[in-house]
mmCIF file of C-alpha atoms in Angstrom:
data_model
loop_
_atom_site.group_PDB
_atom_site.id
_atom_site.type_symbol
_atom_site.label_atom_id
_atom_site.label_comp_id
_atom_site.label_asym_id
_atom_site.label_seq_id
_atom_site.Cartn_x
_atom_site.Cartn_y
_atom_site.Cartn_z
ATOM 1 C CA UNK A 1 202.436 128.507 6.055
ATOM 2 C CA UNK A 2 199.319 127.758 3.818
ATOM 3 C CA UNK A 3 199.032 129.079 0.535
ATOM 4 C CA UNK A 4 196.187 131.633 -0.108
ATOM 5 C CA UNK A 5 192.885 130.185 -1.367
ATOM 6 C CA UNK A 6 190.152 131.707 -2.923
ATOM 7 C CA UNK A 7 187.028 132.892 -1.586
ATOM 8 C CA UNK A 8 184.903 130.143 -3.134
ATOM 9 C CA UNK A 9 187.283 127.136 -2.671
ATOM 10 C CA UNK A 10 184.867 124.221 -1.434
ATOM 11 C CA UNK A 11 188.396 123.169 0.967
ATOM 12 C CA UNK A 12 187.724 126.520 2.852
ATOM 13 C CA UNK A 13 183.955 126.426 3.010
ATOM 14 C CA UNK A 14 184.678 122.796 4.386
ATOM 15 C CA UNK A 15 187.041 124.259 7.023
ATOM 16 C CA UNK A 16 185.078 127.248 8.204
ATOM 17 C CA UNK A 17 182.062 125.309 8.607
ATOM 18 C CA UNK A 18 183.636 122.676 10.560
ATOM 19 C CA UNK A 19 185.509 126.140 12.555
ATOM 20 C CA UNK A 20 181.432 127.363 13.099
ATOM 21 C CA UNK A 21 180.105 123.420 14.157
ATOM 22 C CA UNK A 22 182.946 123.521 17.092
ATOM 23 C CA UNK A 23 181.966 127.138 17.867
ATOM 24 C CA UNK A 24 178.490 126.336 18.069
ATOM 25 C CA UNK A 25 179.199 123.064 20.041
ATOM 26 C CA UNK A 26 181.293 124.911 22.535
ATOM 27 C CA UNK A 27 178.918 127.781 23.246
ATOM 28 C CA UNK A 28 175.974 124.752 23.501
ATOM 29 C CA UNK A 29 177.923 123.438 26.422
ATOM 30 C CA UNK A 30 178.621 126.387 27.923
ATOM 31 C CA UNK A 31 174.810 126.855 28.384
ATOM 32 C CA UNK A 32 174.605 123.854 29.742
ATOM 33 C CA UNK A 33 176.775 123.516 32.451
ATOM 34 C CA UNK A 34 175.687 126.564 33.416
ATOM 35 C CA UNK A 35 171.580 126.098 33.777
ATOM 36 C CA UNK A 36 173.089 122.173 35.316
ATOM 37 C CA UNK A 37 174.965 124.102 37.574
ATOM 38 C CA UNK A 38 172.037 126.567 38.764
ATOM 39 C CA UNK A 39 169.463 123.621 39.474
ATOM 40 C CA UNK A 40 172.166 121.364 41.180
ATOM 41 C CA UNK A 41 172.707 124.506 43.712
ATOM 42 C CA UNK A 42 168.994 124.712 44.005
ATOM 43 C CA UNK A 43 168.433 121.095 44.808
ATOM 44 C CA UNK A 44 170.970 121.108 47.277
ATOM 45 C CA UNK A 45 169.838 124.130 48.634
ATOM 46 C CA UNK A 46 166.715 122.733 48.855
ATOM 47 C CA UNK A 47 167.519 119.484 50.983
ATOM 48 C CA UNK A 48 169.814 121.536 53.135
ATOM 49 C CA UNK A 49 166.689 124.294 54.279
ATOM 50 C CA UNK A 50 164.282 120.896 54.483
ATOM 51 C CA UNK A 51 166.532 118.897 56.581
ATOM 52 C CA UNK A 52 167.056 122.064 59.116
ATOM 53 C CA UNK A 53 163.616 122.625 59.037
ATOM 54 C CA UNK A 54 162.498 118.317 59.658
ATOM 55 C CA UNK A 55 165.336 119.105 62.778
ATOM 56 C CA UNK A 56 163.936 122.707 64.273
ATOM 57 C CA UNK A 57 160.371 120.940 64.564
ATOM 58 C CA UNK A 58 160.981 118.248 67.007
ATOM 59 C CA UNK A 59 163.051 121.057 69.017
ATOM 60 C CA UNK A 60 160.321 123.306 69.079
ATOM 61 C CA UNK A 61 158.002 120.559 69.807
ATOM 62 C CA UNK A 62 159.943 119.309 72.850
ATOM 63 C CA UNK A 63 160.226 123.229 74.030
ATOM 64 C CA UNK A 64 156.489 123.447 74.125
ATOM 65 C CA UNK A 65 155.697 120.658 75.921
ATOM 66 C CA UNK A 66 158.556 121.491 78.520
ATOM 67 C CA UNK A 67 157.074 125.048 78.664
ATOM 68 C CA UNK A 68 153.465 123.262 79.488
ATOM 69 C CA UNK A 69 154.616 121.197 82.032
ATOM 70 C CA UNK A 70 156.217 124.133 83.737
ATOM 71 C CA UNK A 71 153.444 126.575 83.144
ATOM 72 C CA UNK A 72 150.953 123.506 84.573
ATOM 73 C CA UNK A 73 152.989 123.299 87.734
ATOM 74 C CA UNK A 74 152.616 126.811 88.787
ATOM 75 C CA UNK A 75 148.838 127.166 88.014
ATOM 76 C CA UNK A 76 148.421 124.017 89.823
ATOM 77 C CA UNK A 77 150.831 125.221 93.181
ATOM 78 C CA UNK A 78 148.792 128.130 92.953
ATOM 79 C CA UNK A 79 145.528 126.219 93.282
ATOM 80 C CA UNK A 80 147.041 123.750 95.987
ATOM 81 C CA UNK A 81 148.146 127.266 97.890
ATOM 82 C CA UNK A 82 144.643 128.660 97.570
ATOM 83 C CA UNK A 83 142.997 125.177 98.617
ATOM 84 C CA UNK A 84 145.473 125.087 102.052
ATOM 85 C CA UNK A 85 144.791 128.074 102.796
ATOM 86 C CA UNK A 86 141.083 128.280 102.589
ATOM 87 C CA UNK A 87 141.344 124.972 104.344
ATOM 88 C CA UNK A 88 143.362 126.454 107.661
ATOM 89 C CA UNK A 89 141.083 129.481 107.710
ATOM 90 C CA UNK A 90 137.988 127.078 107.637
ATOM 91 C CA UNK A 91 139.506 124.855 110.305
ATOM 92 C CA UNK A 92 139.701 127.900 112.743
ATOM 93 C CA UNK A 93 136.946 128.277 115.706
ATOM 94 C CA UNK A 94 134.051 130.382 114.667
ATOM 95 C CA UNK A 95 134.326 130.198 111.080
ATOM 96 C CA UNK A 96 130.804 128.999 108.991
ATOM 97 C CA UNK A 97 131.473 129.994 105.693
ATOM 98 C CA UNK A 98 134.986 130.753 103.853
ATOM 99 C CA UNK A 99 135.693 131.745 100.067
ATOM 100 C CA UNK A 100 138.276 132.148 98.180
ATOM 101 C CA UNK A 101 138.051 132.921 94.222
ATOM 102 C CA UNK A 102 142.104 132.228 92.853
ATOM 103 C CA UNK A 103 142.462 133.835 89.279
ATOM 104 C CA UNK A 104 144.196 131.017 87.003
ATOM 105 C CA UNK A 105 145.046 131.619 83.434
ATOM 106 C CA UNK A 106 142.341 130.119 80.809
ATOM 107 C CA UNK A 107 145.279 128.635 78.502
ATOM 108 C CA UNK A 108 148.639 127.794 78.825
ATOM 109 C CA UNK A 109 151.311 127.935 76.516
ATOM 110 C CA UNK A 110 148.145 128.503 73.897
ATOM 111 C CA UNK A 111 146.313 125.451 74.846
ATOM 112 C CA UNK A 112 143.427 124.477 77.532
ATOM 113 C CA UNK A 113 143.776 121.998 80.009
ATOM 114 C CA UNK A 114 141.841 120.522 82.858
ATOM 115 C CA UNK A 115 141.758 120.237 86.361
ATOM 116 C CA UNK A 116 140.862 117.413 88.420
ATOM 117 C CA UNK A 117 140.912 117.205 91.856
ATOM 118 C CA UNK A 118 141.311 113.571 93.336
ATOM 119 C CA UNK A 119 140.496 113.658 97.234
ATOM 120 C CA UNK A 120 142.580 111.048 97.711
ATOM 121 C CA UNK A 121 144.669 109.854 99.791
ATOM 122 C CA UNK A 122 146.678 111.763 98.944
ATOM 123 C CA UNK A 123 144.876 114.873 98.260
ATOM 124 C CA UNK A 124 146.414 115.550 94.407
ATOM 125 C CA UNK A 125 145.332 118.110 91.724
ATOM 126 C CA UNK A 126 145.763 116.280 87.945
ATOM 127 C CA UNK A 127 146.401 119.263 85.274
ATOM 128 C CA UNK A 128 146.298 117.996 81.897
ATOM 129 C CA UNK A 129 146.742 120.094 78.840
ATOM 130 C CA UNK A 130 145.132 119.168 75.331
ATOM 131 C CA UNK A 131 147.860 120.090 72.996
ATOM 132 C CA UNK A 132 150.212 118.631 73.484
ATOM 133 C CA UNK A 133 149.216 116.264 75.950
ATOM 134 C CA UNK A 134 150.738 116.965 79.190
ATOM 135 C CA UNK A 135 149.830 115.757 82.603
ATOM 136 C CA UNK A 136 150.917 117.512 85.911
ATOM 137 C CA UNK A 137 150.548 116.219 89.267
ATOM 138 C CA UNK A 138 150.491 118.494 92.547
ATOM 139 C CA UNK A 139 149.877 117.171 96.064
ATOM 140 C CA UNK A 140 147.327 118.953 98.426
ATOM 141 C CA UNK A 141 148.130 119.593 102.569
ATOM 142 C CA UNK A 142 144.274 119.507 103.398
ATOM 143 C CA UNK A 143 143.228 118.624 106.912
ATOM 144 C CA UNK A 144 139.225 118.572 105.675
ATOM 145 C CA UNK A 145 137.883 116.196 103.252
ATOM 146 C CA UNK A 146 138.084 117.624 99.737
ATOM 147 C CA UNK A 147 135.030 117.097 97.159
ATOM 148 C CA UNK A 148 136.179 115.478 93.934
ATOM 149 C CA UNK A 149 135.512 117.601 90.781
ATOM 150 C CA UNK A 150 136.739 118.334 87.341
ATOM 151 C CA UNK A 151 136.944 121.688 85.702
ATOM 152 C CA UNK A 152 138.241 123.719 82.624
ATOM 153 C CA UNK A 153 141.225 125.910 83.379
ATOM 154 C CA UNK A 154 140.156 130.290 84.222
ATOM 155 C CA UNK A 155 139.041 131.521 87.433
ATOM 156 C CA UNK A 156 138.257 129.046 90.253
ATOM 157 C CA UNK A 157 136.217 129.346 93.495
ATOM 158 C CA UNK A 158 137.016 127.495 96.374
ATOM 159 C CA UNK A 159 134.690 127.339 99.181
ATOM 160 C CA UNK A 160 134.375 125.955 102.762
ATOM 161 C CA UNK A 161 131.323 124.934 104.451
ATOM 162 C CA UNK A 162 131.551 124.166 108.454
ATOM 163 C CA UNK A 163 127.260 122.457 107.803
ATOM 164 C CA UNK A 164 129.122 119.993 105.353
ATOM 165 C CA UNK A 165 132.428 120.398 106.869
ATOM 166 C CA UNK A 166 134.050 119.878 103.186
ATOM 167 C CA UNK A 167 136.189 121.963 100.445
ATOM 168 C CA UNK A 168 134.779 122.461 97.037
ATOM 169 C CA UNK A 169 136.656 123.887 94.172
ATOM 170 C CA UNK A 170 134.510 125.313 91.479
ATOM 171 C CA UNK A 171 134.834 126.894 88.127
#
């Protein structure tokens, strides 16, 4: 056991204030490793959401491109349907004049795109879409000759005349 100092014995002042600097010292740390620990979580956090994010892009991007190419496909067998069929109801006796007007969306998957249609042989419709950049080929049954043209996606005429005894497809 120590013996009892007094109050102003420069031993004690010497001992509390070394007691207060490792107080002090502790409660410093404390703080640290505490703020350290918050931005360390943050950071992390941080690369983890980046990294899922750098990852979910080039899904999405490869989803919208497979979702053009499909959506290009069916515009483009419904064009090739409307072109046949204009084309056997223009090859019947009797017939001068035939028209057809097929409805086609003006985008898909929110972006324009083309037509082009290549007489051939073969007879093919070329859809391409502008972003992203996808190109769809459909092959035509025609038994006419088909006039080559090139038009913006939306509503398309196609017409028959027996005087020119050709198939035009118009915007």
């Amino acid at each position: 056991m120590t013996p009892p100092t007094l109050p102003d014995d420069p031993g004690d002042r010497a001992r509390r204030g070394k007691r207060a600097l490792r107080a002090r010292g502790r409660s410093t740390d404390r703080g640290v490793s505490t703020a350290l620990g918050y931005v360390l979580t943050l950071s992390i956090t941080v690369v983890l959401i980046s990294g899922l994010m750098v990852a979910a892009g080039g899904f999405v991007s490869d989803e919208r491109e497979r979702v053009t190419e499909t959506e290009l496909d069916v515009v483009g067998n419904r064009l090739a349907a409307g072109i046949e069929s204009v084309d056997r109801i223009g090859a019947a006796p009797g017939e001068s004049r035939v028209e057809a007007t097929i409805r086609l969306p003006p985008r898909v998957a929110g972006t324009t795109y083309t037509i082009e249609v290549e007489p051939g042989p073969p007879t093919e419709l070329v859809l391409t879409s502008t972003d992203p950049e996808v190109t769809v080929r459909v092959p035509v049954k025609n038994e006419t000759s088909l006039a080559a043209s090139r038009l913006d996606g939306g509503d398309v005429t196609i017409t028959y005349d027996s005087s020119s005894g050709t198939l035009e497809v118009v915007s």
